[in-house]
Short mmCIF file of C-alpha atoms in Angstrom, two decimals:
data_model
loop_
_atom_site.label_atom_id
_atom_site.label_comp_id
_atom_site.label_asym_id
_atom_site.label_seq_id
_atom_site.Cartn_x
_atom_site.Cartn_y
_atom_site.Cartn_z
CA MET A 1311 -31.08 -31.81 31.25
CA ILE A 1312 -28.07 -32.42 28.96
CA TYR A 1313 -27.46 -29.88 25.94
CA SER A 1314 -25.73 -31.00 22.57
CA PRO A 1315 -23.05 -28.75 21.31
CA VAL A 1316 -25.05 -25.99 19.18
CA PHE A 1317 -25.05 -26.86 15.79
CA SER A 1318 -25.69 -24.51 12.59
CA ALA A 1319 -27.60 -25.04 9.71
CA GLU A 1320 -26.17 -22.18 6.95
CA LEU A 1321 -28.42 -23.78 4.14
CA ILE A 1322 -31.15 -22.90 6.68
CA GLU A 1323 -30.87 -19.38 6.93
CA ASN A 1324 -27.97 -19.83 9.46
CA THR A 1325 -29.67 -20.72 11.84
CA ASN A 1326 -28.68 -22.41 15.07
CA TRP A 1327 -30.26 -25.39 17.16
CA VAL A 1328 -29.27 -27.51 20.07
CA LEU A 1329 -30.91 -30.67 21.23
CA CYS A 1330 -32.19 -31.52 24.86
CA LEU A 1331 -31.78 -34.78 26.83
CA TYR A 1332 -33.91 -35.22 29.97
CA PRO A 1333 -33.07 -38.33 31.38
CA ARG A 1334 -35.27 -38.90 34.04
CA GLY A 1335 -38.11 -37.00 31.86
CA GLN A 1336 -40.92 -35.70 33.80
CA ASP A 1337 -42.05 -38.43 36.03
CA GLY A 1338 -38.39 -39.79 36.58
CA ASN A 1339 -38.93 -43.26 34.79
CA SER A 1340 -38.69 -42.08 31.03
CA VAL A 1341 -36.45 -40.32 28.89
CA GLY A 1342 -37.58 -37.22 26.94
CA TYR A 1343 -36.05 -34.93 24.39
CA CYS A 1344 -36.73 -31.44 22.53
CA LEU A 1345 -35.32 -29.54 19.63
CA GLU A 1346 -34.41 -25.88 20.29
CA ARG A 1347 -33.88 -23.13 17.78
CA LYS A 1348 -31.26 -20.47 19.37
CA ALA A 1349 -32.25 -17.20 19.85
CA ASN A 1350 -30.55 -14.86 17.20
CA ASP A 1351 -32.18 -11.04 16.31
CA GLU A 1352 -30.54 -11.26 12.75
CA GLU A 1353 -32.85 -14.51 11.77
CA LEU A 1354 -36.47 -14.75 10.89
CA PRO A 1355 -38.87 -14.39 14.05
CA GLU A 1356 -40.47 -17.73 12.60
CA ILE A 1357 -39.44 -20.64 10.55
CA GLU A 1358 -40.84 -23.85 9.21
CA ILE A 1359 -38.91 -27.03 9.65
CA TYR A 1360 -38.94 -30.70 8.86
CA PHE A 1361 -36.72 -32.43 10.84
CA ASP A 1362 -35.68 -36.64 11.90
CA LEU A 1363 -34.78 -37.54 15.40
CA ILE A 1364 -33.41 -40.58 15.59
CA PHE A 1365 -31.82 -42.23 18.56
CA LEU A 1366 -29.32 -45.24 18.59
CA ASN A 1367 -27.20 -47.49 21.13
CA SER A 1368 -23.75 -47.74 20.40
CA ASN A 1369 -24.97 -50.90 18.49
CA SER A 1370 -26.58 -49.20 16.12
CA SER A 1371 -30.15 -50.51 17.27
CA VAL A 1372 -32.61 -48.11 16.87
CA LEU A 1373 -34.46 -46.76 20.38
CA HIS A 1374 -36.85 -44.79 19.02
CA GLU A 1375 -37.31 -42.30 15.66
CA SER A 1376 -39.79 -39.65 14.67
CA LEU A 1377 -39.60 -38.94 11.13
CA ASN A 1378 -40.61 -35.90 8.81
CA VAL A 1379 -41.94 -33.88 11.35
CA ARG A 1380 -42.91 -30.31 10.72
CA HIS A 1381 -43.02 -27.53 12.95
CA ASN A 1382 -42.65 -23.92 13.03
CA PHE A 1383 -40.04 -22.97 15.08
CA LEU A 1384 -39.70 -19.38 16.94
CA LYS A 1385 -36.80 -18.41 18.21
CA GLY A 1386 -35.98 -20.22 21.59
CA PRO A 1387 -37.73 -23.56 22.95
CA GLY A 1388 -39.32 -25.15 20.51
CA TYR A 1389 -40.55 -28.68 19.40
CA SER A 1390 -40.21 -30.88 22.64
CA VAL A 1391 -41.68 -34.82 23.25
CA GLU A 1392 -41.82 -35.40 26.99
CA LYS A 1393 -41.45 -38.90 26.95
CA TRP A 1394 -40.32 -41.47 24.45
CA MET A 1395 -38.68 -44.44 25.96
CA ALA A 1396 -39.03 -46.13 29.86
CA ARG A 1397 -35.76 -45.65 31.33
CA GLU A 1398 -35.82 -49.47 32.63
CA ASN A 1399 -36.22 -50.56 28.83
CA LEU A 1400 -33.17 -48.22 27.56
CA ASN A 1401 -30.80 -50.80 26.68
CA LEU A 1402 -27.25 -48.74 26.45
CA PRO A 1403 -24.01 -50.95 25.79
CA HIS A 1404 -20.86 -48.76 27.38
CA ASP A 1405 -23.32 -45.92 28.37
CA THR A 1406 -23.47 -44.65 24.97
CA LEU A 1407 -26.46 -42.32 23.48
CA ILE A 1408 -26.00 -41.87 19.47
CA ALA A 1409 -28.66 -38.89 18.64
CA ARG A 1410 -29.20 -38.41 14.82
CA CYS A 1411 -30.81 -34.81 13.89
CA LYS A 1412 -32.02 -34.02 10.28
CA LEU A 1413 -33.36 -30.76 9.29
CA ARG A 1414 -34.91 -29.57 5.96
CA ARG A 1415 -36.13 -26.12 5.10
CA PHE A 1416 -38.89 -28.19 3.09
CA CYS A 1417 -40.07 -31.49 1.92
CA GLY A 1418 -38.71 -32.06 -1.54
CA LYS A 1419 -35.46 -32.71 -3.34
CA THR A 1420 -32.27 -30.91 -1.80
CA THR A 1421 -29.18 -30.55 -3.89
CA ASN A 1422 -26.69 -29.92 -0.80
CA VAL A 1423 -26.53 -31.52 2.58
CA SER A 1424 -24.21 -30.04 5.61
CA GLU A 1425 -23.42 -32.36 8.31
CA GLN A 1426 -21.81 -31.95 11.42
CA PHE A 1427 -20.82 -34.52 13.97
CA ALA A 1428 -20.46 -33.64 17.90
CA ARG A 1429 -19.62 -35.36 20.89
CA THR A 1430 -20.68 -34.85 24.23
CA ILE A 1431 -19.11 -36.93 27.12
CA ILE A 1432 -20.01 -36.85 31.04
CA LYS A 1433 -17.74 -38.29 33.43
CA VAL A 1434 -19.17 -40.75 36.15
CA ASP A 1435 -17.01 -41.80 39.00
CA GLN A 1436 -18.13 -44.52 41.22
CA LYS A 1437 -17.14 -45.27 44.81
CA SER A 1438 -18.13 -48.08 46.82
CA PHE A 1439 -18.18 -48.45 50.74
CA ASP A 1440 -18.79 -51.51 52.94
CA TRP A 1441 -21.07 -50.48 55.82
CA SER A 1442 -21.46 -52.85 58.73
CA ILE A 1443 -24.34 -52.57 61.50
CA ALA A 1444 -23.26 -54.08 64.82
CA GLU A 1445 -25.48 -55.68 67.26
CA PHE A 1446 -28.33 -55.60 64.74
CA ASN A 1447 -30.35 -57.82 66.48
CA ASN A 1448 -30.42 -55.73 69.27
CA MET A 1449 -32.16 -52.55 67.44
CA GLU A 1450 -35.29 -51.19 68.57
CA LEU A 1451 -37.68 -48.76 66.90
CA ASP A 1452 -36.07 -45.47 66.51
CA GLU A 1453 -32.75 -45.94 67.07
CA LYS A 1454 -30.47 -45.32 64.41
CA LYS A 1455 -27.51 -46.37 62.65
CA SER A 1456 -25.32 -43.93 60.65
CA LEU A 1457 -23.12 -43.77 57.75
CA SER A 1458 -21.31 -40.52 56.09
CA ILE A 1459 -20.29 -41.48 52.75
CA PRO A 1460 -17.76 -38.35 51.08
CA LEU A 1461 -18.19 -38.31 47.34
CA THR A 1462 -15.47 -35.58 45.97
CA SER A 1463 -14.98 -33.71 49.36
CA ALA A 1464 -16.79 -32.70 52.32
CA GLU A 1465 -19.00 -30.57 50.14
CA ASP A 1466 -20.31 -33.49 48.39
CA LEU A 1467 -21.68 -35.63 51.02
CA LEU A 1468 -24.35 -38.48 51.34
CA SER A 1469 -25.65 -39.06 54.64
CA LEU A 1470 -26.83 -42.80 55.62
CA ASP A 1471 -29.25 -43.73 58.58
CA LEU A 1472 -30.45 -47.36 58.95
CA PHE A 1473 -33.53 -47.55 61.50
CA LEU A 1474 -36.77 -49.53 61.97
CA SER A 1475 -40.42 -48.81 61.46
CA ALA A 1476 -43.75 -50.36 62.39
CA GLY A 1477 -45.05 -52.46 59.99
CA GLU A 1478 -48.06 -54.61 59.43
CA TYR A 1479 -48.65 -57.39 62.15
CA SER A 1480 -46.03 -56.02 64.37
CA GLU A 1481 -43.18 -56.15 62.04
CA LYS A 1482 -40.14 -54.42 62.45
CA ILE A 1483 -39.68 -52.94 58.62
CA ILE A 1484 -35.64 -51.88 58.10
CA LEU A 1485 -35.59 -48.60 56.43
CA VAL A 1486 -32.48 -46.42 54.93
CA SER A 1487 -32.79 -42.69 54.58
CA ILE A 1488 -30.58 -40.66 52.32
CA SER A 1489 -29.93 -37.23 53.08
CA SER A 1490 -27.59 -35.21 50.42
CA SER A 1491 -25.65 -31.90 50.43
CA LEU A 1492 -24.12 -31.88 46.85
CA LYS A 1493 -22.24 -28.67 45.75
CA THR A 1494 -20.32 -29.91 42.77
CA ILE A 1495 -21.96 -33.17 42.03
CA LYS A 1496 -24.99 -32.69 39.71
CA PHE A 1497 -26.39 -36.44 39.95
CA VAL A 1498 -25.79 -39.22 41.99
CA THR A 1499 -27.28 -43.13 42.15
CA ILE A 1500 -26.82 -45.09 45.20
CA LYS A 1501 -27.57 -48.79 45.21
CA LEU A 1502 -27.66 -51.01 48.35
CA LEU A 1503 -26.50 -54.42 48.41
CA LEU A 1504 -27.03 -56.81 51.05
CA LYS A 1505 -24.15 -59.44 51.70
CA ASP A 1506 -24.96 -62.87 53.54
CA THR A 1507 -22.74 -65.22 55.73
CA GLU A 1508 -20.79 -66.47 52.63
CA GLY A 1509 -20.27 -63.02 50.52
CA ASN A 1510 -22.71 -63.41 48.28
CA MET A 1511 -24.60 -59.92 47.47
CA VAL A 1512 -28.41 -59.16 46.64
CA GLU A 1513 -29.35 -55.77 45.32
CA CYS A 1514 -31.71 -54.45 48.01
CA GLY A 1515 -32.93 -50.93 46.60
CA GLN A 1516 -31.40 -48.36 44.34
CA LYS A 1517 -32.32 -44.33 44.49
CA GLU A 1518 -31.22 -41.05 42.63
CA PHE A 1519 -30.48 -37.90 43.11
CA HIS A 1520 -29.65 -34.72 41.20
CA CYS A 1521 -28.54 -31.03 43.18
CA GLY A 1522 -31.84 -29.41 41.71
CA GLU A 1523 -34.33 -31.80 43.30
CA VAL A 1524 -36.49 -30.02 46.42
CA GLU A 1525 -36.64 -33.54 48.56
CA ASN A 1526 -33.87 -33.50 50.70
CA PHE A 1527 -33.82 -37.22 51.36
CA LYS A 1528 -34.90 -40.61 49.98
CA ILE A 1529 -36.10 -43.93 51.65
CA ILE A 1530 -34.71 -47.33 50.41
CA PRO A 1531 -36.97 -50.04 52.11
CA LEU A 1532 -34.90 -53.32 52.69
CA ILE A 1533 -36.11 -56.41 51.14
CA LEU A 1534 -36.74 -58.31 54.51
CA ALA A 1535 -38.27 -57.42 57.68
CA LYS A 1536 -36.30 -57.83 60.84
CA ASN A 1537 -37.73 -60.78 62.57
CA LYS A 1538 -37.08 -62.51 58.82
CA PHE A 1539 -33.38 -61.67 59.01
CA LEU A 1540 -33.70 -63.12 62.53
CA ARG A 1541 -34.47 -66.34 60.94
CA LYS A 1542 -32.53 -66.49 58.30
CA ASN A 1543 -28.81 -66.85 59.75
CA LEU A 1544 -28.09 -66.53 55.97
CA TYR A 1545 -27.65 -62.47 56.35
CA LEU A 1546 -26.64 -62.23 59.88
CA LYS A 1547 -23.15 -63.55 61.50
CA ASP A 1548 -22.51 -62.79 65.06
CA GLY A 1549 -25.38 -60.09 65.30
CA GLN A 1550 -24.14 -57.95 62.48
CA LEU A 1551 -25.53 -57.02 59.32
CA SER A 1552 -23.53 -56.33 56.32
CA LEU A 1553 -24.29 -53.71 53.92
CA CYS A 1554 -22.16 -52.62 50.36
CA CYS A 1555 -23.08 -48.99 49.23
CA VAL A 1556 -22.28 -48.39 45.66
CA CYS A 1557 -22.57 -44.77 44.62
CA ALA A 1558 -22.02 -43.48 40.92
CA PHE A 1559 -22.10 -39.88 40.20
CA THR A 1560 -21.21 -36.97 37.82
CA THR A 1561 -19.86 -33.46 38.32
CA GLY A 1562 -21.42 -32.71 35.11
CA ILE A 1563 -19.84 -33.09 31.34
CA ALA A 1564 -16.23 -33.82 30.62
CA HIS A 1565 -15.86 -33.15 26.68
CA GLU A 1566 -18.39 -31.63 24.42
CA GLY A 1567 -17.67 -29.94 21.24
CA ILE A 1568 -18.40 -30.12 17.16
CA GLU A 1569 -15.55 -32.47 15.81
CA ARG A 1570 -16.21 -32.74 12.10
CA ASN A 1571 -18.27 -31.06 9.11
CA ILE A 1572 -18.94 -32.35 6.06
CA THR A 1573 -20.71 -30.67 3.04
CA GLY A 1574 -21.58 -31.93 -0.45
CA ASN A 1575 -24.08 -32.86 -3.21
CA PHE A 1576 -27.12 -34.65 -1.91
CA ASN A 1577 -28.07 -36.57 -4.94
CA ARG A 1578 -24.05 -38.44 -5.06
CA ARG A 1579 -24.34 -38.54 -1.44
CA ASP A 1580 -27.68 -40.14 -1.46
CA GLU A 1581 -26.97 -42.93 -4.17
CA GLY A 1582 -23.83 -43.96 -2.45
CA ALA A 1583 -25.58 -44.12 0.83
CA THR A 1584 -27.85 -46.60 -1.10
CA PHE A 1585 -24.95 -48.47 -2.57
CA LEU A 1586 -23.45 -49.09 0.86
CA GLY A 1587 -26.90 -49.70 2.79
CA ARG A 1588 -26.83 -52.52 0.05
CA ILE A 1589 -23.46 -53.43 0.94
CA VAL A 1590 -23.76 -53.70 4.59
CA THR A 1591 -27.21 -55.72 4.41
CA GLU A 1592 -25.23 -58.10 2.50
CA LYS A 1593 -22.53 -58.05 5.48
CA GLN A 1594 -25.25 -58.26 8.17
CA TYR A 1595 -25.63 -62.01 6.91
CA THR A 1596 -22.14 -62.77 6.36
CA ARG A 1597 -20.92 -61.40 9.41
CA CYS A 1598 -17.72 -62.99 10.70
CA LEU A 1599 -17.44 -64.50 14.00
CA LYS A 1600 -15.77 -62.05 15.63
CA ASP A 1601 -18.50 -59.26 14.93
CA ASP A 1602 -21.01 -61.67 16.01
CA PHE A 1603 -19.23 -62.25 19.88
CA LYS A 1604 -18.59 -58.84 20.13
CA SER A 1605 -22.43 -57.92 19.94
CA LEU A 1606 -22.45 -60.93 22.53
CA TYR A 1607 -19.92 -58.47 24.55
CA ASN A 1608 -21.89 -55.55 24.72
CA ASP A 1609 -25.59 -57.00 24.85
CA LEU A 1610 -25.05 -58.96 28.26
CA THR A 1611 -28.96 -60.01 28.57
CA LEU A 1612 -27.72 -63.78 28.46
CA SER A 1613 -24.45 -63.32 30.80
CA ASP A 1614 -24.45 -65.87 33.61
CA ILE A 1615 -21.62 -64.73 36.02
CA THR A 1616 -20.15 -61.65 37.25
CA LEU A 1617 -16.56 -60.55 38.04
CA PHE A 1618 -16.12 -58.32 40.78
CA THR A 1619 -13.38 -55.92 41.10
CA GLU A 1620 -13.10 -53.51 43.92
CA THR A 1621 -15.15 -50.83 42.39
CA LYS A 1622 -17.28 -52.51 39.70
CA SER A 1623 -19.31 -55.47 38.46
CA TYR A 1624 -18.85 -56.88 34.74
CA PRO A 1625 -21.75 -59.46 33.62
CA ALA A 1626 -20.02 -62.20 31.76
CA HIS A 1627 -20.90 -65.65 29.91
CA ILE A 1628 -19.35 -69.09 31.73
CA ALA A 1629 -19.46 -70.92 28.17
CA ILE A 1630 -16.78 -67.61 26.81
CA LEU A 1631 -14.68 -67.55 29.79
CA CYS A 1632 -14.19 -71.54 30.00
CA ALA A 1633 -13.27 -71.68 26.19
CA ARG A 1634 -10.57 -68.80 26.62
CA SER A 1635 -9.20 -69.42 30.13
CA PRO A 1636 -8.04 -72.83 31.63
CA VAL A 1637 -8.00 -71.35 34.55
CA PHE A 1638 -11.52 -70.43 34.40
CA LYS A 1639 -13.02 -73.74 32.92
CA ALA A 1640 -11.36 -75.61 36.28
CA MET A 1641 -13.16 -73.11 38.23
CA PHE A 1642 -16.50 -73.58 37.01
CA THR A 1643 -16.02 -77.47 36.25
CA SER A 1644 -15.11 -78.01 39.89
CA ASP A 1645 -16.72 -77.79 43.39
CA MET A 1646 -15.08 -74.55 43.91
CA LYS A 1647 -17.14 -71.58 45.75
CA GLU A 1648 -17.75 -69.63 42.38
CA ARG A 1649 -19.55 -72.02 40.35
CA SER A 1650 -22.48 -72.05 42.85
CA GLN A 1651 -22.24 -68.22 44.00
CA LYS A 1652 -22.25 -67.61 40.03
CA HIS A 1653 -19.33 -64.60 40.97
CA VAL A 1654 -16.05 -64.45 40.83
CA ASP A 1655 -13.88 -61.68 42.89
CA ILE A 1656 -10.87 -60.39 41.02
CA LEU A 1657 -10.01 -58.05 43.35
CA ASP A 1658 -6.01 -57.72 42.41
CA LEU A 1659 -7.14 -56.32 38.92
CA ASP A 1660 -8.53 -52.94 37.96
CA ASP A 1661 -11.26 -51.76 36.14
CA ASP A 1662 -9.23 -51.17 32.93
CA THR A 1663 -7.46 -54.67 32.95
CA VAL A 1664 -10.45 -56.59 33.61
CA GLN A 1665 -12.38 -54.77 30.95
CA ARG A 1666 -9.52 -55.29 28.63
CA MET A 1667 -9.16 -58.63 29.22
CA LEU A 1668 -12.72 -59.53 28.84
CA LEU A 1669 -12.75 -57.23 25.34
CA TYR A 1670 -10.07 -59.86 24.43
CA MET A 1671 -11.49 -62.97 25.36
CA TYR A 1672 -14.69 -62.15 23.68
CA THR A 1673 -12.98 -60.60 20.53
CA ASP A 1674 -9.70 -61.34 20.12
CA THR A 1675 -8.61 -57.61 20.10
CA LEU A 1676 -7.16 -54.84 21.70
CA GLU A 1677 -7.98 -51.17 21.88
CA ASN A 1678 -5.41 -48.62 22.45
CA LEU A 1679 -2.86 -50.76 24.52
CA GLN A 1680 -0.44 -48.32 26.39
CA TRP A 1681 2.84 -49.35 27.93
CA GLU A 1682 1.05 -49.64 31.59
CA SER A 1683 -1.91 -51.01 30.38
CA ALA A 1684 0.43 -53.89 28.79
CA LEU A 1685 2.12 -54.65 31.74
CA LEU A 1686 -0.94 -54.92 33.68
CA LEU A 1687 -2.46 -57.01 31.05
CA TYR A 1688 0.18 -59.72 30.95
CA LYS A 1689 0.01 -60.37 34.59
CA ALA A 1690 -3.83 -60.85 34.05
CA ALA A 1691 -3.26 -63.09 30.76
CA ASP A 1692 -0.45 -64.91 33.00
CA LYS A 1693 -2.80 -65.10 35.93
CA TYR A 1694 -5.84 -66.75 34.04
CA ASN A 1695 -3.51 -68.37 31.52
CA ILE A 1696 -4.76 -67.06 28.41
CA MET A 1697 -1.29 -67.46 26.79
CA SER A 1698 -2.64 -65.99 23.15
CA LEU A 1699 -3.00 -62.71 25.30
CA ARG A 1700 0.15 -62.96 27.21
CA ASN A 1701 2.12 -63.30 23.63
CA GLN A 1702 0.13 -60.26 22.27
CA CYS A 1703 1.06 -58.24 25.42
CA ALA A 1704 4.53 -59.48 25.13
CA SER A 1705 4.82 -58.67 21.32
CA PHE A 1706 3.82 -54.67 22.32
CA ILE A 1707 5.96 -54.84 25.14
CA GLU A 1708 9.29 -55.83 23.21
CA ARG A 1709 8.35 -53.35 20.09
CA HIS A 1710 7.98 -50.35 22.90
CA LEU A 1711 11.06 -51.10 24.80
CA SER A 1712 13.50 -48.68 25.58
CA PRO A 1713 16.76 -48.45 27.91
CA ILE A 1714 14.73 -46.62 30.54
CA ASN A 1715 11.66 -49.25 30.78
CA VAL A 1716 13.20 -52.69 30.47
CA CYS A 1717 14.57 -53.36 33.46
CA GLU A 1718 10.62 -52.83 34.72
CA ALA A 1719 9.48 -55.20 32.15
CA LEU A 1720 12.22 -57.96 33.23
CA ALA A 1721 11.20 -57.85 36.88
CA LEU A 1722 7.91 -58.59 35.78
CA VAL A 1723 8.57 -61.21 32.97
CA ASP A 1724 10.63 -62.89 35.74
CA MET A 1725 7.94 -63.01 38.53
CA HIS A 1726 5.68 -64.88 35.73
CA GLN A 1727 8.58 -67.17 34.81
CA ASP A 1728 8.33 -66.44 30.94
CA GLU A 1729 11.89 -67.65 30.17
CA ASP A 1730 11.42 -67.23 26.66
CA PHE A 1731 10.49 -63.55 27.20
CA LYS A 1732 13.13 -63.13 29.74
CA ARG A 1733 15.98 -64.12 27.35
CA THR A 1734 14.77 -61.62 24.98
CA LEU A 1735 14.96 -58.37 27.32
CA GLN A 1736 18.40 -60.05 28.83
CA SER A 1737 19.22 -59.75 25.32
CA TYR A 1738 18.13 -56.24 24.82
CA ILE A 1739 20.24 -55.44 27.91
CA VAL A 1740 23.48 -56.58 26.80
CA ASP A 1741 22.91 -55.06 23.10
CA ASN A 1742 21.78 -51.55 24.63
CA GLN A 1743 24.12 -52.24 27.93
CA GLU A 1744 25.88 -48.10 27.95
CA GLU A 1745 22.23 -46.48 27.99
CA VAL A 1746 20.92 -49.00 30.12
CA LEU A 1747 23.71 -49.47 32.53
CA ASP A 1748 23.93 -45.58 32.79
CA SER A 1749 20.26 -45.12 34.19
CA LYS A 1750 18.88 -44.63 37.54
CA LYS A 1751 16.28 -47.23 36.57
CA TRP A 1752 19.21 -49.88 36.62
CA GLU A 1753 20.79 -48.64 40.27
CA LEU A 1754 17.20 -49.91 41.55
CA PHE A 1755 16.99 -52.98 39.56
CA MET A 1756 20.41 -53.95 41.10
CA LYS A 1757 18.90 -52.98 44.80
CA ASN A 1758 15.61 -55.01 44.16
CA HIS A 1759 16.78 -58.02 41.93
CA SER A 1760 20.23 -58.76 42.78
CA GLU A 1761 20.13 -62.06 41.07
CA LEU A 1762 18.99 -60.75 37.99
CA ALA A 1763 21.31 -58.22 37.64
CA ALA A 1764 24.15 -60.54 38.30
CA GLY A 1765 22.94 -62.96 36.01
CA ILE A 1766 22.82 -59.92 33.18
CA MET A 1767 26.48 -58.61 34.26
CA PHE A 1768 27.89 -62.47 33.80
CA ASP A 1769 26.60 -62.12 30.20
CA LEU A 1770 28.16 -59.06 29.95
CA TYR A 1771 31.12 -60.36 31.23
CA GLY A 1772 31.36 -63.39 28.48
CA LYS A 1773 30.68 -60.84 25.86
CA SER A 1774 33.36 -58.34 26.44
CA ILE A 1775 35.85 -61.79 26.91
CA ALA A 1776 34.57 -62.87 23.41
CA LYS A 1777 35.56 -59.69 22.00
CA THR A 1778 38.77 -59.44 23.51
CA THR A 1779 40.03 -63.14 22.31
CA LYS A 1780 39.00 -62.27 18.64
#
């Protein structure tokens, strides 16, 4: 269960409220919620409320709404809806759910309104492990192959056992049992992917755990029986079966709290909202291309390619990648393996860099760029020949140059043979020679990049000669 920060209704007898979310509902397959009135001895024992509850995703698409609901609230647990949407139908770009709760003391014209904006952020980590089952073709019933996965520490452990069970018609069914010992972790999702001999991956099962479950293990049946594996050389190499285990887990809430309060006249706000609503409606018909492509980036229903890093996967659209990158275009218009496999391994880039690169390719925008992320994104842009992105990163780096970091930037630019930017950085060092040459960064730079350092020293010598001859 996830609780919202407690919010107060000063205009409704100073009552306090909390919204509770059940990500798995009662049946494990649906999402539920309830609205609770927090106990307070100074408040009325019972109060009648009209309320609206609206749930949206990060694209402001309405997922569910309950409007003008009337309920008498006692102190403590109150109105609840056990089930409002099947989890499989829940579309949450960026894993963000927005809840709007509006309370009214009675149905009528209200002269004042108080709004509170709160945020809850749940920290989710992900780890992936390769699991190779040697001599799989020789396995018999009751024989087990085991793997232990430490998540945060030895206290939070997942244990996997692959074994064979007798199925119909004497087939041997492949099963994976998962037992858990969770101490600090609240919830875990584990996904099993089957690797073929060419490196392609097929999802073959997924299970979820939370620390409060009575059941200590679950079973994931693999998609094929053993004899079918043996007939399909596609999945076995030298008798070895290869699986990838992807674990996503959370230790709880990373941040929560009320961020701001707004109080004002309801009538004026209502008129303004109506007017603004009309403007927004008109804009919906004239949205710029960037907004449309950002919507496509958030909703990956029609994706036809997946980019894989060491730890995550990113669905994308081949047409977008080809339009923005000559490297991707060559990849998908030639006979390279990525064209047929429908996935691209980007193992030399981290998750943050891939996300930033994709966002730029779809929307032409950069968000919250910092020095380190700009350097990494510059490398990615150069690798995939996205020149506009490389130039934007170069501009950011140039604006944030200092005697401490200029050597790091120069080494990067030299490696990627960006001669124009290289000259800019060399000129910066020449113009700020006293601060740069006295730093420890310069000493390290001279050891690792002696030719570059020698060229800069030559420029400095020429500049000093020019000064003395004037």
